[in-house]
Amino acid sequence: MTLDEQHAREKAQHLYDTYTSRGDVLNYFSTLYQQAQGDASAIPWADQQVNTHFTDWAERQQFQGNNRRALVVGCGLGDDAEALTCLGFQVTAFDIAPEAIEWSKRRFPETTVHYEAANLFALPQAWQQSFDFILEIYTIQTLPHELRSRAMECISLCLAPGGDLLVICRGTESEERDGKIPSPLSRQSLSVFQSCGLQEVTFDDFYDQEEPPKRRFRIHYHLSKHS
């Protein structure tokens, strides 16, 4: 990690601490994007490239959209959403920060993705059981522990019977409530998805290529057509 990246993370953490102390964490994200003023380096998770842990999985699965509907949770600057359109999905992507949505539209002016500012905890009723594939990367882990189970429940509600969910996150054996972001997720905490009726298809536990290497989980869930 460079000194600039470290500074960006420290600044983002300080802002996060300020908002969580107010009990107002959801407005943190919008403020962070506002303060970035178009500088992606100020957003710790804005790599401006498709997540490689997703592309590796998609290539191994020979994953294709075939005009099915996909939802991207916490889409940030839009790279993963755009990748899904290239795979043949009709894509809806949302973020709680309107600034992130407008930024994505500027980056991809010819996009076919439907970008929308939306709150995960108050999603449109029309989205319930509507998506054949949902992609969630690094969103749940940015939330306080007390919101995570509810976040998983809200994501699950959007999956259509017969649909699939892919979750990619930082992983840990047991979650430590130290107030830092990102705070890794344990496999036990992720079992909320199964309590919502989803079946775990595959669970990948691995370390990435960063320095130092970080533990990642990649979990594929499926919702039975008879659920």
Backbone as CSV, one residue per row, in Angstrom:
resi,resn,N_x,N_y,N_z,CA_x,CA_y,CA_z,C_x,C_y,C_z
1,MET,0.843,-1.195,0.000,0.000,0.000,0.000,0.881,1.247,0.000
2,THR,0.613,2.180,-0.912,1.397,3.407,-0.975,0.996,4.357,0.152
3,LEU,1.818,5.395,0.354,1.507,6.383,1.392,0.204,7.114,1.071
4,ASP,-0.041,7.386,-0.228,-1.283,8.049,-0.624,-2.493,7.170,-0.318
5,GLU,-2.369,5.870,-0.590,-3.468,4.951,-0.299,-3.708,4.856,1.203
6,GLN,-2.615,4.828,1.961,-2.743,4.772,3.411,-3.419,6.028,3.945
7,HIS,-3.053,7.173,3.393,-3.667,8.435,3.820,-5.156,8.445,3.496
8,ALA,-5.524,7.955,2.311,-6.933,7.915,1.917,-7.721,7.026,2.859
9,ARG,-7.163,5.889,3.228,-7.853,4.971,4.140,-8.003,5.587,5.531
10,GLU,-6.974,6.267,5.991,-7.052,6.897,7.308,-8.095,8.003,7.327
11,LYS,-8.149,8.787,6.258,-9.137,9.860,6.164,-10.545,9.290,6.110
12,ALA,-10.724,8.213,5.331,-12.043,7.570,5.232,-12.456,6.968,6.564
13,GLN,-11.498,6.399,7.290,-11.797,5.819,8.598,-12.213,6.885,9.593
14,HIS,-11.536,8.021,9.560,-11.873,9.126,10.472,-13.296,9.614,10.198
15,LEU,-13.643,9.737,8.917,-14.998,10.168,8.563,-16.019,9.122,9.007
16,TYR,-15.681,7.856,8.818,-16.556,6.752,9.242,-16.792,6.812,10.749
17,ASP,-15.733,7.026,11.501,-15.848,7.116,12.958,-16.774,8.258,13.363
18,THR,-16.662,9.372,12.658,-17.496,10.537,12.958,-18.978,10.218,12.757
19,TYR,-19.287,9.568,11.632,-20.689,9.275,11.328,-21.252,8.155,12.198
20,THR,-20.443,7.142,12.487,-20.953,6.067,13.336,-21.185,6.553,14.761
21,SER,-20.376,7.496,15.217,-20.586,8.039,16.563,-21.900,8.800,16.651
22,ARG,-22.388,9.279,15.514,-23.685,9.975,15.456,-24.843,9.013,15.214
23,GLY,-24.522,7.737,14.958,-25.562,6.788,14.580,-26.117,7.072,13.197
24,ASP,-25.270,7.579,12.306,-25.708,8.047,10.997,-24.820,7.474,9.900
25,VAL,-24.492,6.189,10.007,-23.491,5.608,9.117,-23.909,5.635,7.655
26,LEU,-25.193,5.568,7.359,-25.616,5.496,5.969,-25.301,6.780,5.203
27,ASN,-25.263,7.911,5.891,-24.909,9.159,5.223,-23.399,9.320,5.041
28,TYR,-22.642,8.443,5.666,-21.175,8.472,5.527,-20.768,8.313,4.069
29,PHE,-21.419,7.384,3.374,-20.994,7.048,2.023,-21.170,8.232,1.077
30,SER,-22.308,8.902,1.169,-22.546,10.061,0.316,-21.521,11.162,0.586
31,THR,-21.243,11.396,1.865,-20.273,12.432,2.224,-18.882,12.092,1.694
32,LEU,-18.500,10.828,1.783,-17.185,10.411,1.287,-17.055,10.689,-0.204
33,TYR,-18.091,10.349,-0.983,-18.042,10.607,-2.422,-18.059,12.102,-2.714
34,GLN,-18.814,12.872,-1.928,-18.829,14.323,-2.111,-17.444,14.914,-1.888
35,GLN,-16.803,14.501,-0.810,-15.489,15.047,-0.474,-14.408,14.620,-1.463
36,ALA,-14.618,13.501,-2.132,-13.628,13.025,-3.110,-13.509,13.975,-4.297
37,GLN,-14.601,14.666,-4.634,-14.610,15.645,-5.727,-14.031,15.074,-7.027
38,GLY,-14.471,13.864,-7.351,-14.047,13.262,-8.610,-12.707,12.565,-8.576
39,ASP,-12.063,12.505,-7.421,-10.770,11.837,-7.282,-10.993,10.438,-6.716
40,ALA,-10.910,9.425,-7.564,-11.198,8.056,-7.136,-10.220,7.557,-6.085
41,SER,-9.026,8.110,-6.028,-8.044,7.663,-5.039,-8.477,7.987,-3.617
42,ALA,-9.467,8.885,-3.469,-9.969,9.228,-2.138,-11.000,8.219,-1.644
43,ILE,-11.426,7.294,-2.520,-12.393,6.250,-2.160,-11.625,4.944,-2.018
44,PRO,-11.455,4.429,-0.806,-10.576,3.272,-0.602,-10.907,2.058,-1.457
45,TRP,-12.172,1.851,-1.797,-12.563,0.651,-2.540,-12.754,0.910,-4.030
46,ALA,-12.462,2.125,-4.491,-12.704,2.472,-5.900,-11.467,2.165,-6.738
47,ASP,-11.330,0.919,-7.165,-10.172,0.514,-7.958,-10.300,0.897,-9.429
48,GLN,-11.515,1.230,-9.858,-11.805,1.556,-11.259,-11.413,0.417,-12.198
49,GLN,-11.664,-0.795,-11.736,-11.501,-1.980,-12.567,-12.408,-3.074,-12.019
50,VAL,-12.712,-4.041,-12.855,-13.591,-5.132,-12.442,-12.891,-5.961,-11.372
51,ASN,-13.654,-6.404,-10.383,-13.088,-7.227,-9.320,-12.581,-8.549,-9.897
52,THR,-11.304,-8.828,-9.710,-10.713,-10.025,-10.312,-11.235,-11.318,-9.681
53,HIS,-11.669,-11.255,-8.417,-12.211,-12.463,-7.791,-13.560,-12.838,-8.405
54,PHE,-14.257,-11.842,-8.930,-15.489,-12.117,-9.667,-15.174,-12.659,-11.055
55,THR,-14.261,-12.002,-11.773,-13.962,-12.444,-13.140,-13.364,-13.843,-13.158
56,ASP,-12.534,-14.171,-12.169,-11.967,-15.523,-12.099,-13.084,-16.559,-11.947
57,TRP,-14.034,-16.255,-11.063,-15.170,-17.158,-10.843,-16.008,-17.284,-12.109
58,ALA,-16.305,-16.153,-12.738,-17.156,-16.157,-13.936,-16.512,-16.952,-15.074
59,GLU,-15.200,-16.831,-15.220,-14.515,-17.562,-16.280,-14.544,-19.062,-16.019
60,ARG,-14.327,-19.458,-14.763,-14.345,-20.876,-14.427,-15.745,-21.472,-14.617
61,GLN,-16.760,-20.660,-14.312,-18.141,-21.129,-14.433,-18.676,-21.024,-15.859
62,GLN,-17.882,-20.388,-16.746,-18.367,-20.068,-18.093,-19.724,-19.369,-17.985
63,PHE,-19.718,-18.358,-17.156,-20.932,-17.679,-16.720,-21.456,-16.771,-17.815
64,GLN,-22.742,-16.896,-18.157,-23.368,-16.081,-19.184,-24.735,-15.600,-18.706
65,GLY,-25.080,-14.377,-19.122,-26.333,-13.779,-18.676,-27.559,-14.232,-19.436
66,ASN,-27.400,-14.414,-20.753,-28.529,-14.845,-21.590,-29.770,-13.971,-21.371
67,ASN,-29.516,-12.677,-21.248,-30.574,-11.667,-21.112,-31.356,-11.761,-19.804
68,ARG,-30.798,-12.463,-18.814,-31.439,-12.515,-17.505,-31.176,-11.216,-16.749
69,ARG,-31.902,-11.027,-15.648,-31.801,-9.787,-14.866,-30.780,-9.948,-13.745
70,ALA,-29.913,-8.951,-13.592,-28.895,-8.965,-12.542,-28.951,-7.684,-11.732
71,LEU,-28.591,-7.797,-10.471,-28.559,-6.659,-9.555,-27.172,-6.578,-8.927
72,VAL,-26.598,-5.374,-8.930,-25.313,-5.146,-8.273,-25.550,-4.294,-7.036
73,VAL,-25.169,-4.829,-5.883,-25.372,-4.161,-4.590,-24.194,-3.247,-4.302
74,GLY,-24.477,-1.991,-3.932,-23.396,-1.059,-3.609,-22.410,-0.939,-4.752
75,CYS,-22.884,-0.486,-5.907,-22.126,-0.585,-7.154,-20.931,0.337,-7.243
76,GLY,-20.827,1.344,-6.341,-19.668,2.236,-6.395,-19.559,2.934,-7.732
77,LEU,-18.405,2.786,-8.391,-18.166,3.491,-9.650,-18.497,2.662,-10.884
78,GLY,-19.124,1.501,-10.706,-19.797,0.835,-11.810,-19.055,-0.233,-12.589
79,ASP,-17.801,-0.521,-12.257,-17.030,-1.460,-13.086,-17.637,-2.860,-13.122
80,ASP,-18.056,-3.367,-11.972,-18.622,-4.719,-11.933,-19.961,-4.779,-12.659
81,ALA,-20.745,-3.719,-12.548,-22.022,-3.670,-13.259,-21.801,-3.708,-14.762
82,GLU,-20.810,-2.963,-15.242,-20.521,-2.956,-16.675,-20.037,-4.326,-17.142
83,ALA,-19.280,-5.024,-16.282,-18.811,-6.364,-16.643,-19.980,-7.320,-16.826
84,LEU,-21.002,-7.173,-16.021,-22.173,-8.043,-16.127,-22.935,-7.800,-17.428
85,THR,-22.967,-6.565,-17.883,-23.625,-6.313,-19.178,-22.858,-7.002,-20.298
86,CYS,-21.551,-7.031,-20.184,-20.730,-7.694,-21.202,-20.966,-9.206,-21.215
87,LEU,-21.428,-9.731,-20.090,-21.744,-11.161,-20.007,-23.168,-11.461,-20.474
88,GLY,-23.918,-10.407,-20.836,-25.238,-10.620,-21.408,-26.402,-10.466,-20.455
89,PHE,-26.185,-9.791,-19.323,-27.263,-9.548,-18.368,-27.935,-8.205,-18.628
90,GLN,-29.208,-8.110,-18.242,-29.878,-6.818,-18.074,-29.578,-6.380,-16.640
91,VAL,-28.828,-5.314,-16.490,-28.252,-4.995,-15.180,-28.892,-3.767,-14.548
92,THR,-29.262,-3.923,-13.290,-29.614,-2.807,-12.414,-28.529,-2.721,-11.358
93,ALA,-28.026,-1.526,-11.115,-26.963,-1.334,-10.126,-27.329,-0.154,-9.241
94,PHE,-27.198,-0.342,-7.934,-27.567,0.748,-7.037,-26.485,1.024,-6.005
95,ASP,-26.515,2.236,-5.527,-25.633,2.659,-4.443,-26.397,3.680,-3.610
96,ILE,-26.096,3.705,-2.321,-26.802,4.660,-1.462,-26.351,6.092,-1.718
97,ALA,-25.177,6.251,-2.314,-24.626,7.583,-2.573,-25.018,8.053,-3.978
98,PRO,-25.875,9.071,-4.095,-26.220,9.586,-5.428,-24.985,10.033,-6.206
99,GLU,-23.978,10.505,-5.472,-22.741,10.966,-6.121,-22.044,9.811,-6.845
100,ALA,-22.081,8.614,-6.254,-21.480,7.454,-6.911,-22.235,7.089,-8.181
101,ILE,-23.566,7.196,-8.130,-24.384,6.881,-9.304,-24.093,7.856,-10.446
102,GLU,-24.049,9.139,-10.140,-23.764,10.132,-11.182,-22.351,9.970,-11.725
103,TRP,-21.417,9.625,-10.872,-20.031,9.383,-11.266,-19.974,8.201,-12.242
104,SER,-20.692,7.131,-11.937,-20.733,5.960,-12.812,-21.293,6.318,-14.183
105,LYS,-22.341,7.106,-14.197,-22.941,7.499,-15.470,-21.971,8.346,-16.297
106,ARG,-21.184,9.174,-15.630,-20.182,9.966,-16.363,-19.079,9.069,-16.908
107,ARG,-18.702,8.060,-16.160,-17.639,7.165,-16.611,-18.076,6.319,-17.796
108,PHE,-19.355,5.962,-17.808,-19.862,5.050,-18.845,-21.067,5.690,-19.542
109,PRO,-20.831,6.726,-20.343,-21.948,7.478,-20.927,-22.808,6.664,-21.885
110,GLU,-22.284,5.589,-22.447,-23.046,4.764,-23.395,-23.613,3.519,-22.720
111,THR,-23.639,3.508,-21.415,-24.018,2.299,-20.678,-25.460,1.867,-20.922
112,THR,-25.688,0.560,-20.791,-27.050,0.026,-20.781,-27.476,-0.346,-19.359
113,VAL,-26.575,-0.148,-18.388,-26.900,-0.430,-16.992,-27.906,0.593,-16.488
114,HIS,-28.893,0.121,-15.742,-29.825,1.023,-15.063,-29.234,1.343,-13.693
115,TYR,-28.605,2.513,-13.587,-28.017,2.951,-12.317,-29.061,3.716,-11.509
116,GLU,-29.127,3.409,-10.221,-30.128,4.058,-9.379,-29.593,4.263,-7.968
117,ALA,-29.836,5.450,-7.420,-29.526,5.704,-6.013,-30.618,5.069,-5.164
118,ALA,-30.219,4.180,-4.271,-31.205,3.474,-3.449,-30.568,3.029,-2.147
119,ASN,-31.402,2.956,-1.123,-30.996,2.511,0.208,-31.263,1.011,0.313
120,LEU,-30.238,0.235,0.624,-30.393,-1.214,0.742,-31.514,-1.608,1.689
121,PHE,-31.756,-0.785,2.697,-32.753,-1.128,3.713,-34.153,-0.617,3.361
122,ALA,-34.277,-0.008,2.187,-35.588,0.476,1.731,-35.637,0.408,0.203
123,LEU,-35.399,-0.774,-0.328,-35.361,-0.947,-1.778,-36.768,-0.929,-2.369
124,PRO,-36.888,-0.604,-3.657,-38.207,-0.593,-4.300,-38.917,-1.940,-4.166
125,GLN,-40.192,-1.896,-3.901,-40.988,-3.108,-3.756,-40.909,-3.978,-5.017
126,ALA,-40.804,-3.314,-6.152,-40.776,-4.041,-7.424,-39.530,-4.897,-7.591
127,TRP,-38.513,-4.664,-6.783,-37.283,-5.447,-6.890,-37.382,-6.794,-6.176
128,GLN,-38.360,-6.978,-5.330,-38.453,-8.217,-4.564,-38.662,-9.405,-5.497
129,GLN,-37.837,-10.435,-5.299,-37.876,-11.681,-6.071,-37.794,-11.429,-7.577
130,SER,-37.011,-10.425,-7.979,-36.996,-10.012,-9.381,-35.708,-10.323,-10.135
131,PHE,-34.633,-10.678,-9.429,-33.339,-10.780,-10.097,-32.823,-12.216,-10.123
132,ASP,-32.340,-12.598,-11.301,-31.828,-13.957,-11.502,-30.409,-14.109,-10.961
133,PHE,-29.698,-13.001,-10.857,-28.339,-13.029,-10.311,-28.100,-11.742,-9.535
134,ILE,-27.508,-11.877,-8.348,-27.147,-10.715,-7.535,-25.668,-10.800,-7.210
135,LEU,-24.982,-9.683,-7.359,-23.552,-9.600,-7.063,-23.332,-8.637,-5.906
136,GLU,-22.726,-9.144,-4.839,-22.439,-8.315,-3.662,-20.954,-8.434,-3.347
137,ILE,-20.221,-7.342,-3.535,-18.778,-7.332,-3.302,-18.432,-6.192,-2.348
138,TYR,-17.941,-6.552,-1.172,-17.373,-5.601,-0.206,-18.357,-4.561,0.331
139,THR,-19.657,-4.835,0.260,-20.623,-3.873,0.794,-20.989,-4.186,2.236
140,ILE,-21.366,-5.429,2.500,-21.790,-5.809,3.853,-20.691,-5.514,4.861
141,GLN,-19.438,-5.742,4.486,-18.323,-5.591,5.416,-18.051,-4.137,5.799
142,THR,-18.633,-3.194,5.068,-18.467,-1.787,5.438,-19.525,-1.312,6.423
143,LEU,-20.505,-2.162,6.706,-21.591,-1.784,7.600,-21.266,-2.149,9.044
144,PRO,-21.813,-1.404,10.008,-21.673,-1.804,11.413,-22.260,-3.193,11.634
145,HIS,-21.757,-3.917,12.609,-22.189,-5.286,12.857,-23.700,-5.394,13.063
146,GLU,-24.292,-4.394,13.702,-25.712,-4.487,14.024,-26.611,-4.366,12.794
147,LEU,-26.050,-3.948,11.647,-26.846,-3.812,10.425,-26.634,-4.964,9.446
148,ARG,-25.682,-5.819,9.709,-25.274,-6.798,8.699,-26.332,-7.868,8.441
149,SER,-26.922,-8.402,9.482,-27.946,-9.437,9.275,-29.114,-8.890,8.476
150,ARG,-29.532,-7.687,8.818,-30.642,-7.066,8.084,-30.257,-6.823,6.631
151,ALA,-29.005,-6.437,6.385,-28.551,-6.220,5.013,-28.647,-7.502,4.206
152,MET,-28.234,-8.621,4.803,-28.308,-9.905,4.106,-29.748,-10.301,3.818
153,GLU,-30.632,-10.014,4.750,-32.046,-10.317,4.543,-32.606,-9.493,3.381
154,CYS,-32.237,-8.210,3.317,-32.735,-7.338,2.249,-32.220,-7.785,0.882
155,ILE,-30.956,-8.222,0.830,-30.399,-8.730,-0.421,-31.141,-9.986,-0.855
156,SER,-31.371,-10.891,0.090,-32.041,-12.157,-0.214,-33.429,-11.942,-0.792
157,LEU,-34.133,-10.924,-0.318,-35.493,-10.660,-0.782,-35.552,-10.314,-2.268
158,CYS,-34.434,-9.855,-2.824,-34.425,-9.450,-4.234,-34.172,-10.605,-5.191
159,LEU,-33.787,-11.761,-4.670,-33.431,-12.889,-5.524,-34.680,-13.657,-5.955
160,ALA,-34.774,-13.879,-7.254,-35.908,-14.636,-7.797,-35.710,-16.126,-7.540
161,PRO,-36.787,-16.883,-7.371,-36.655,-18.341,-7.259,-35.873,-18.897,-8.442
162,GLY,-34.901,-19.759,-8.150,-34.032,-20.296,-9.191,-32.824,-19.424,-9.453
163,GLY,-32.704,-18.302,-8.705,-31.619,-17.359,-8.923,-30.370,-17.673,-8.111
164,ASP,-29.299,-16.927,-8.406,-28.004,-17.131,-7.763,-27.464,-15.819,-7.203
165,LEU,-26.751,-15.945,-6.101,-26.117,-14.810,-5.428,-24.643,-15.120,-5.263
166,LEU,-23.782,-14.166,-5.610,-22.349,-14.305,-5.362,-21.923,-13.208,-4.406
167,VAL,-21.301,-13.614,-3.291,-20.812,-12.680,-2.277,-19.295,-12.790,-2.204
168,ILE,-18.612,-11.663,-2.268,-17.156,-11.623,-2.113,-16.845,-10.631,-1.000
169,CYS,-16.029,-11.061,-0.033,-15.765,-10.208,1.127,-14.419,-10.560,1.754
170,ARG,-13.951,-9.693,2.633,-12.840,-10.043,3.513,-13.323,-11.101,4.483
171,GLY,-12.483,-12.103,4.782,-12.904,-13.197,5.626,-12.124,-13.307,6.918
172,THR,-12.761,-13.890,7.925,-12.128,-14.086,9.223,-12.779,-15.278,9.923
173,GLU,-12.087,-15.837,10.901,-12.663,-16.928,11.687,-13.740,-16.403,12.619
174,SER,-13.446,-15.305,13.296,-14.411,-14.705,14.229,-14.316,-13.200,14.105
175,GLU,-15.463,-12.551,14.001,-15.496,-11.112,13.773,-15.105,-10.340,15.022
176,GLU,-14.235,-9.349,14.826,-13.843,-8.478,15.918,-14.518,-7.122,15.725
177,ARG,-15.181,-6.669,16.763,-15.933,-5.421,16.659,-15.040,-4.254,17.060
178,ASP,-14.080,-3.949,16.173,-13.131,-2.885,16.487,-13.496,-1.556,15.848
179,GLY,-14.615,-1.525,15.100,-15.060,-0.284,14.483,-14.285,0.111,13.249
180,LYS,-13.378,-0.733,12.774,-12.583,-0.412,11.596,-13.298,-0.875,10.337
181,ILE,-13.034,-0.177,9.233,-13.547,-0.621,7.939,-12.375,-0.859,6.993
182,PRO,-12.444,-1.912,6.170,-13.506,-2.917,6.202,-13.299,-3.891,7.357
183,SER,-14.385,-4.316,7.952,-14.336,-5.296,9.032,-14.726,-6.644,8.455
184,PRO,-13.825,-7.637,8.459,-14.097,-8.912,7.783,-15.333,-9.614,8.313
185,LEU,-15.861,-10.508,7.490,-17.035,-11.304,7.838,-16.620,-12.742,8.148
186,SER,-17.276,-13.332,9.113,-17.043,-14.740,9.419,-18.029,-15.593,8.628
187,ARG,-17.684,-16.861,8.460,-18.595,-17.772,7.773,-19.884,-17.933,8.562
188,GLN,-19.765,-17.918,9.875,-20.958,-18.060,10.715,-21.924,-16.900,10.503
189,SER,-21.394,-15.673,10.421,-22.276,-14.518,10.230,-22.968,-14.572,8.870
190,LEU,-22.275,-15.130,7.875,-22.853,-15.226,6.540,-23.960,-16.269,6.447
191,SER,-24.108,-17.091,7.479,-25.157,-18.111,7.478,-26.557,-17.503,7.475
192,VAL,-26.651,-16.185,7.685,-27.945,-15.503,7.578,-28.566,-15.764,6.212
193,PHE,-27.736,-15.803,5.172,-28.269,-16.073,3.828,-28.970,-17.423,3.782
194,GLN,-28.397,-18.413,4.441,-29.018,-19.736,4.451,-30.310,-19.741,5.267
195,SER,-30.338,-18.951,6.324,-31.575,-18.860,7.108,-32.685,-18.178,6.311
196,CYS,-32.296,-17.449,5.255,-33.275,-16.811,4.371,-33.722,-17.752,3.247
197,GLY,-33.253,-18.978,3.281,-33.700,-19.972,2.308,-32.733,-20.263,1.183
198,LEU,-31.557,-19.583,1.168,-30.582,-19.823,0.109,-29.716,-21.030,0.457
199,GLN,-29.283,-21.730,-0.561,-28.407,-22.888,-0.388,-26.987,-22.511,-0.793
200,GLU,-26.022,-22.902,0.024,-24.628,-22.641,-0.303,-24.172,-23.644,-1.355
201,VAL,-23.719,-23.141,-2.508,-23.261,-24.001,-3.602,-21.757,-24.242,-3.488
202,THR,-20.996,-23.163,-3.365,-19.542,-23.264,-3.185,-19.086,-22.215,-2.179
203,PHE,-18.017,-22.549,-1.478,-17.411,-21.617,-0.521,-15.907,-21.642,-0.747
204,ASP,-15.354,-20.523,-1.239,-13.922,-20.411,-1.490,-13.280,-19.559,-0.397
205,ASP,-12.251,-20.082,0.218,-11.516,-19.409,1.285,-10.068,-19.303,0.805
206,PHE,-9.609,-18.091,0.538,-8.297,-17.939,-0.086,-7.654,-16.610,0.321
207,TYR,-6.390,-16.438,-0.034,-5.681,-15.187,0.191,-5.399,-14.530,-1.151
208,ASP,-5.535,-13.205,-1.173,-5.319,-12.481,-2.418,-3.828,-12.216,-2.643
209,GLN,-3.541,-11.420,-3.665,-2.155,-11.135,-4.044,-1.655,-9.798,-3.509
210,GLU,-2.417,-9.199,-2.589,-1.989,-7.917,-2.043,-0.814,-8.106,-1.095
211,GLU,-0.186,-6.993,-0.737,0.902,-7.003,0.243,0.506,-6.153,1.434
212,PRO,0.311,-6.750,2.617,0.347,-8.199,2.855,-0.919,-8.864,2.330
213,PRO,-0.875,-10.170,2.060,-2.056,-10.871,1.546,-3.226,-10.784,2.530
214,LYS,-4.425,-10.657,1.985,-5.639,-10.579,2.810,-6.540,-11.777,2.512
215,ARG,-7.153,-12.284,3.566,-8.029,-13.428,3.428,-9.357,-13.005,2.809
216,ARG,-9.823,-13.779,1.855,-11.084,-13.487,1.171,-11.997,-14.704,1.228
217,PHE,-13.301,-14.417,1.256,-14.317,-15.438,1.067,-15.050,-15.125,-0.230
218,ARG,-15.367,-16.169,-0.972,-16.213,-16.029,-2.165,-17.248,-17.141,-2.082
219,ILE,-18.523,-16.750,-1.928,-19.570,-17.725,-1.682,-20.652,-17.610,-2.747
220,HIS,-20.986,-18.749,-3.338,-22.053,-18.825,-4.335,-23.266,-19.464,-3.674
221,TYR,-24.375,-18.742,-3.686,-25.627,-19.236,-3.133,-26.649,-19.420,-4.251
222,HIS,-27.587,-20.319,-4.022,-28.679,-20.561,-4.969,-30.002,-20.612,-4.221
223,LEU,-31.026,-20.047,-4.844,-32.368,-20.097,-4.289,-33.211,-21.047,-5.116
224,SER,-33.707,-22.092,-4.487,-34.497,-23.096,-5.197,-35.731,-22.478,-5.854
225,LYS,-36.124,-23.009,-6.981,-37.330,-22.529,-7.651,-38.577,-22.807,-6.828
226,HIS,-38.474,-23.711,-5.892,-39.629,-24.088,-5.085,-39.658,-23.357,-3.745
227,SER,-38.741,-22.387,-3.564,-38.715,-21.654,-2.291,-39.871,-20.674,-2.197
